[in-house]
PDB file of C-alpha atoms in Angstrom:
ATOM      1  CA  MET A   1      91.206  97.945 116.531  1.00  0.00           C
ATOM      2  CA  SER A   2      89.575 100.973 115.035  1.00  0.00           C
ATOM      3  CA  THR A   3      89.920 103.255 112.079  1.00  0.00           C
ATOM      4  CA  ALA A   4      91.385 106.729 112.386  1.00  0.00           C
ATOM      5  CA  ARG A   5      89.804 109.000 114.941  1.00  0.00           C
ATOM      6  CA  PRO A   6      89.736 112.778 114.628  1.00  0.00           C
ATOM      7  CA  GLY A   7      93.193 114.060 115.511  1.00  0.00           C
ATOM      8  CA  ASP A   8      94.981 110.803 114.630  1.00  0.00           C
ATOM      9  CA  PRO A   9      97.837 111.437 112.215  1.00  0.00           C
ATOM     10  CA  ALA A  10      97.515 110.417 108.589  1.00  0.00           C
ATOM     11  CA  LEU A  11      99.858 107.621 107.571  1.00  0.00           C
ATOM     12  CA  VAL A  12     101.721 108.178 104.290  1.00  0.00           C
ATOM     13  CA  LEU A  13     103.505 105.155 102.826  1.00  0.00           C
ATOM     14  CA  VAL A  14     106.263 106.382 100.516  1.00  0.00           C
ATOM     15  CA  ALA A  15     107.614 104.010  97.876  1.00  0.00           C
ATOM     16  CA  HIS A  16     110.060 104.392  95.015  1.00  0.00           C
ATOM     17  CA  GLY A  17     107.619 104.104  92.140  1.00  0.00           C
ATOM     18  CA  THR A  18     107.859 101.832  89.127  1.00  0.00           C
ATOM     19  CA  ARG A  19     106.491 101.330  85.643  1.00  0.00           C
ATOM     20  CA  SER A  20     106.008  97.637  86.483  1.00  0.00           C
ATOM     21  CA  ALA A  21     102.377  96.685  87.043  1.00  0.00           C
ATOM     22  CA  ARG A  22     103.560  94.018  89.499  1.00  0.00           C
ATOM     23  CA  GLY A  23     105.471  96.637  91.504  1.00  0.00           C
ATOM     24  CA  VAL A  24     102.434  98.912  91.673  1.00  0.00           C
ATOM     25  CA  GLU A  25     100.295  95.954  92.786  1.00  0.00           C
ATOM     26  CA  MET A  26     102.854  95.141  95.493  1.00  0.00           C
ATOM     27  CA  ILE A  27     102.641  98.648  96.970  1.00  0.00           C
ATOM     28  CA  ALA A  28      98.832  98.511  96.810  1.00  0.00           C
ATOM     29  CA  ALA A  29      98.946  95.163  98.659  1.00  0.00           C
ATOM     30  CA  LEU A  30     101.234  96.676 101.297  1.00  0.00           C
ATOM     31  CA  ALA A  31      98.811  99.582 101.798  1.00  0.00           C
ATOM     32  CA  GLU A  32      95.927  97.123 102.057  1.00  0.00           C
ATOM     33  CA  ALA A  33      97.808  95.072 104.670  1.00  0.00           C
ATOM     34  CA  VAL A  34      98.460  98.224 106.683  1.00  0.00           C
ATOM     35  CA  ALA A  35      94.768  99.132 106.449  1.00  0.00           C
ATOM     36  CA  VAL A  36      93.882  95.692 107.823  1.00  0.00           C
ATOM     37  CA  GLU A  37      96.334  96.188 110.683  1.00  0.00           C
ATOM     38  CA  LEU A  38      94.707  99.536 111.408  1.00  0.00           C
ATOM     39  CA  GLY A  39      91.371  97.721 111.636  1.00  0.00           C
ATOM     40  CA  ALA A  40      89.578  99.185 108.636  1.00  0.00           C
ATOM     41  CA  GLU A  41      88.747  95.929 106.881  1.00  0.00           C
ATOM     42  CA  ALA A  42      88.385  93.929 110.077  1.00  0.00           C
ATOM     43  CA  GLU A  43      85.506  96.137 111.160  1.00  0.00           C
ATOM     44  CA  GLY A  44      83.849  96.084 107.759  1.00  0.00           C
ATOM     45  CA  VAL A  45      84.090  99.832 107.269  1.00  0.00           C
ATOM     46  CA  ALA A  46      85.473 101.879 104.411  1.00  0.00           C
ATOM     47  CA  PRO A  47      89.261 101.994 104.033  1.00  0.00           C
ATOM     48  CA  ASN A  48      91.022 104.452 106.299  1.00  0.00           C
ATOM     49  CA  PRO A  49      90.982 107.805 104.488  1.00  0.00           C
ATOM     50  CA  ALA A  50      94.034 108.834 106.520  1.00  0.00           C
ATOM     51  CA  LEU A  51      96.171 106.120 104.860  1.00  0.00           C
ATOM     52  CA  ARG A  52      97.830 107.409 101.701  1.00  0.00           C
ATOM     53  CA  THR A  53     100.475 106.171  99.280  1.00  0.00           C
ATOM     54  CA  ALA A  54     103.067 108.399  97.605  1.00  0.00           C
ATOM     55  CA  PHE A  55     106.055 107.848  95.323  1.00  0.00           C
ATOM     56  CA  VAL A  56     109.443 109.575  95.127  1.00  0.00           C
ATOM     57  CA  ASP A  57     110.150 108.594  91.522  1.00  0.00           C
ATOM     58  CA  VAL A  58     108.411 107.526  88.295  1.00  0.00           C
ATOM     59  CA  LEU A  59     104.804 107.649  89.598  1.00  0.00           C
ATOM     60  CA  GLY A  60     102.670 110.121  91.447  1.00  0.00           C
ATOM     61  CA  PRO A  61     101.470 111.486  93.638  1.00  0.00           C
ATOM     62  CA  SER A  62     104.649 112.684  95.284  1.00  0.00           C
ATOM     63  CA  PRO A  63     104.947 112.862  99.068  1.00  0.00           C
ATOM     64  CA  SER A  64     104.819 116.678  98.920  1.00  0.00           C
ATOM     65  CA  GLU A  65     101.555 116.538  96.934  1.00  0.00           C
ATOM     66  CA  VAL A  66      99.989 114.111  99.405  1.00  0.00           C
ATOM     67  CA  LEU A  67     101.143 116.120 102.432  1.00  0.00           C
ATOM     68  CA  ARG A  68      99.806 119.379 100.960  1.00  0.00           C
ATOM     69  CA  ASP A  69      96.412 117.672 100.696  1.00  0.00           C
ATOM     70  CA  LEU A  70      96.322 116.765 104.407  1.00  0.00           C
ATOM     71  CA  ASP A  71      94.963 119.046 107.108  1.00  0.00           C
ATOM     72  CA  GLY A  72      96.229 117.405 110.277  1.00  0.00           C
ATOM     73  CA  PRO A  73      99.413 115.738 111.481  1.00  0.00           C
ATOM     74  CA  ALA A  74     101.061 113.046 109.358  1.00  0.00           C
ATOM     75  CA  VAL A  75     103.517 110.192 109.755  1.00  0.00           C
ATOM     76  CA  VAL A  76     105.607 109.396 106.674  1.00  0.00           C
ATOM     77  CA  VAL A  77     106.839 105.804 106.439  1.00  0.00           C
ATOM     78  CA  PRO A  78     109.539 105.188 103.803  1.00  0.00           C
ATOM     79  CA  ALA A  79     108.530 101.803 102.359  1.00  0.00           C
ATOM     80  CA  PHE A  80     112.070 100.885 101.329  1.00  0.00           C
ATOM     81  CA  LEU A  81     114.032  97.744 102.116  1.00  0.00           C
ATOM     82  CA  ALA A  82     117.145  99.765 102.860  1.00  0.00           C
ATOM     83  CA  SER A  83     118.025 103.302 103.819  1.00  0.00           C
ATOM     84  CA  GLY A  84     119.692 105.129 100.971  1.00  0.00           C
ATOM     85  CA  TYR A  85     119.404 108.187  98.764  1.00  0.00           C
ATOM     86  CA  HIS A  86     115.603 108.226  98.611  1.00  0.00           C
ATOM     87  CA  VAL A  87     115.281 107.858 102.384  1.00  0.00           C
ATOM     88  CA  TYR A  88     118.016 110.349 103.307  1.00  0.00           C
ATOM     89  CA  GLN A  89     117.537 112.885 100.501  1.00  0.00           C
ATOM     90  CA  ASP A  90     114.243 112.606  98.623  1.00  0.00           C
ATOM     91  CA  VAL A  91     111.866 111.993 101.522  1.00  0.00           C
ATOM     92  CA  PRO A  92     113.144 114.900 103.676  1.00  0.00           C
ATOM     93  CA  ARG A  93     113.178 117.187 100.607  1.00  0.00           C
ATOM     94  CA  GLU A  94     109.588 116.232  99.744  1.00  0.00           C
ATOM     95  CA  VAL A  95     108.464 116.849 103.329  1.00  0.00           C
ATOM     96  CA  ALA A  96     110.152 120.263 103.326  1.00  0.00           C
ATOM     97  CA  GLU A  97     108.668 121.162  99.924  1.00  0.00           C
ATOM     98  CA  SER A  98     105.186 120.283 101.154  1.00  0.00           C
ATOM     99  CA  GLY A  99     105.217 123.098 103.693  1.00  0.00           C
ATOM    100  CA  HIS A 100     103.293 120.800 106.058  1.00  0.00           C
ATOM    101  CA  CYS A 101     104.071 121.838 109.619  1.00  0.00           C
ATOM    102  CA  SER A 102     103.326 118.596 111.478  1.00  0.00           C
ATOM    103  CA  VAL A 103     105.124 115.620 109.919  1.00  0.00           C
ATOM    104  CA  ALA A 104     107.079 112.839 111.568  1.00  0.00           C
ATOM    105  CA  VAL A 105     109.249 110.595 109.372  1.00  0.00           C
ATOM    106  CA  THR A 106     110.018 107.053 110.490  1.00  0.00           C
ATOM    107  CA  ALA A 107     113.042 104.978 109.601  1.00  0.00           C
ATOM    108  CA  ALA A 108     112.859 102.906 106.429  1.00  0.00           C
ATOM    109  CA  MET A 109     110.936  99.638 106.751  1.00  0.00           C
ATOM    110  CA  GLY A 110     114.080  97.573 106.127  1.00  0.00           C
ATOM    111  CA  PRO A 111     116.540  96.119 106.056  1.00  0.00           C
ATOM    112  CA  ASP A 112     115.125  93.039 107.665  1.00  0.00           C
ATOM    113  CA  PRO A 113     117.726  90.668 109.147  1.00  0.00           C
ATOM    114  CA  ALA A 114     116.102  87.878 107.108  1.00  0.00           C
ATOM    115  CA  LEU A 115     117.267  89.640 103.933  1.00  0.00           C
ATOM    116  CA  ALA A 116     120.864  89.905 105.118  1.00  0.00           C
TER     117      ALA A 116
END
């Protein structure tokens, strides 16, 4: 595994946002787990600068702010347990508002059959 190479898309994890410290810690832990999967920690190098976190409500930065700050292609991953308003409305609106010309949006992370 290796960290991002030039030309690799940035990965933007998009969460709801919360005023709960525990909720913020949970999203930070998710981003850290993704970084490990991408090989950043496993190789003992700095965290992947192409891995960003954004929020559609309550906290910042917003997805549009994060995307405006990126130069190359990006993949937006809605870190939601279910597809709903934020996934179908907010995320596409934020991507459009960013003006970024090279963004792919994945499906929401859930629902997981284990939750059903």
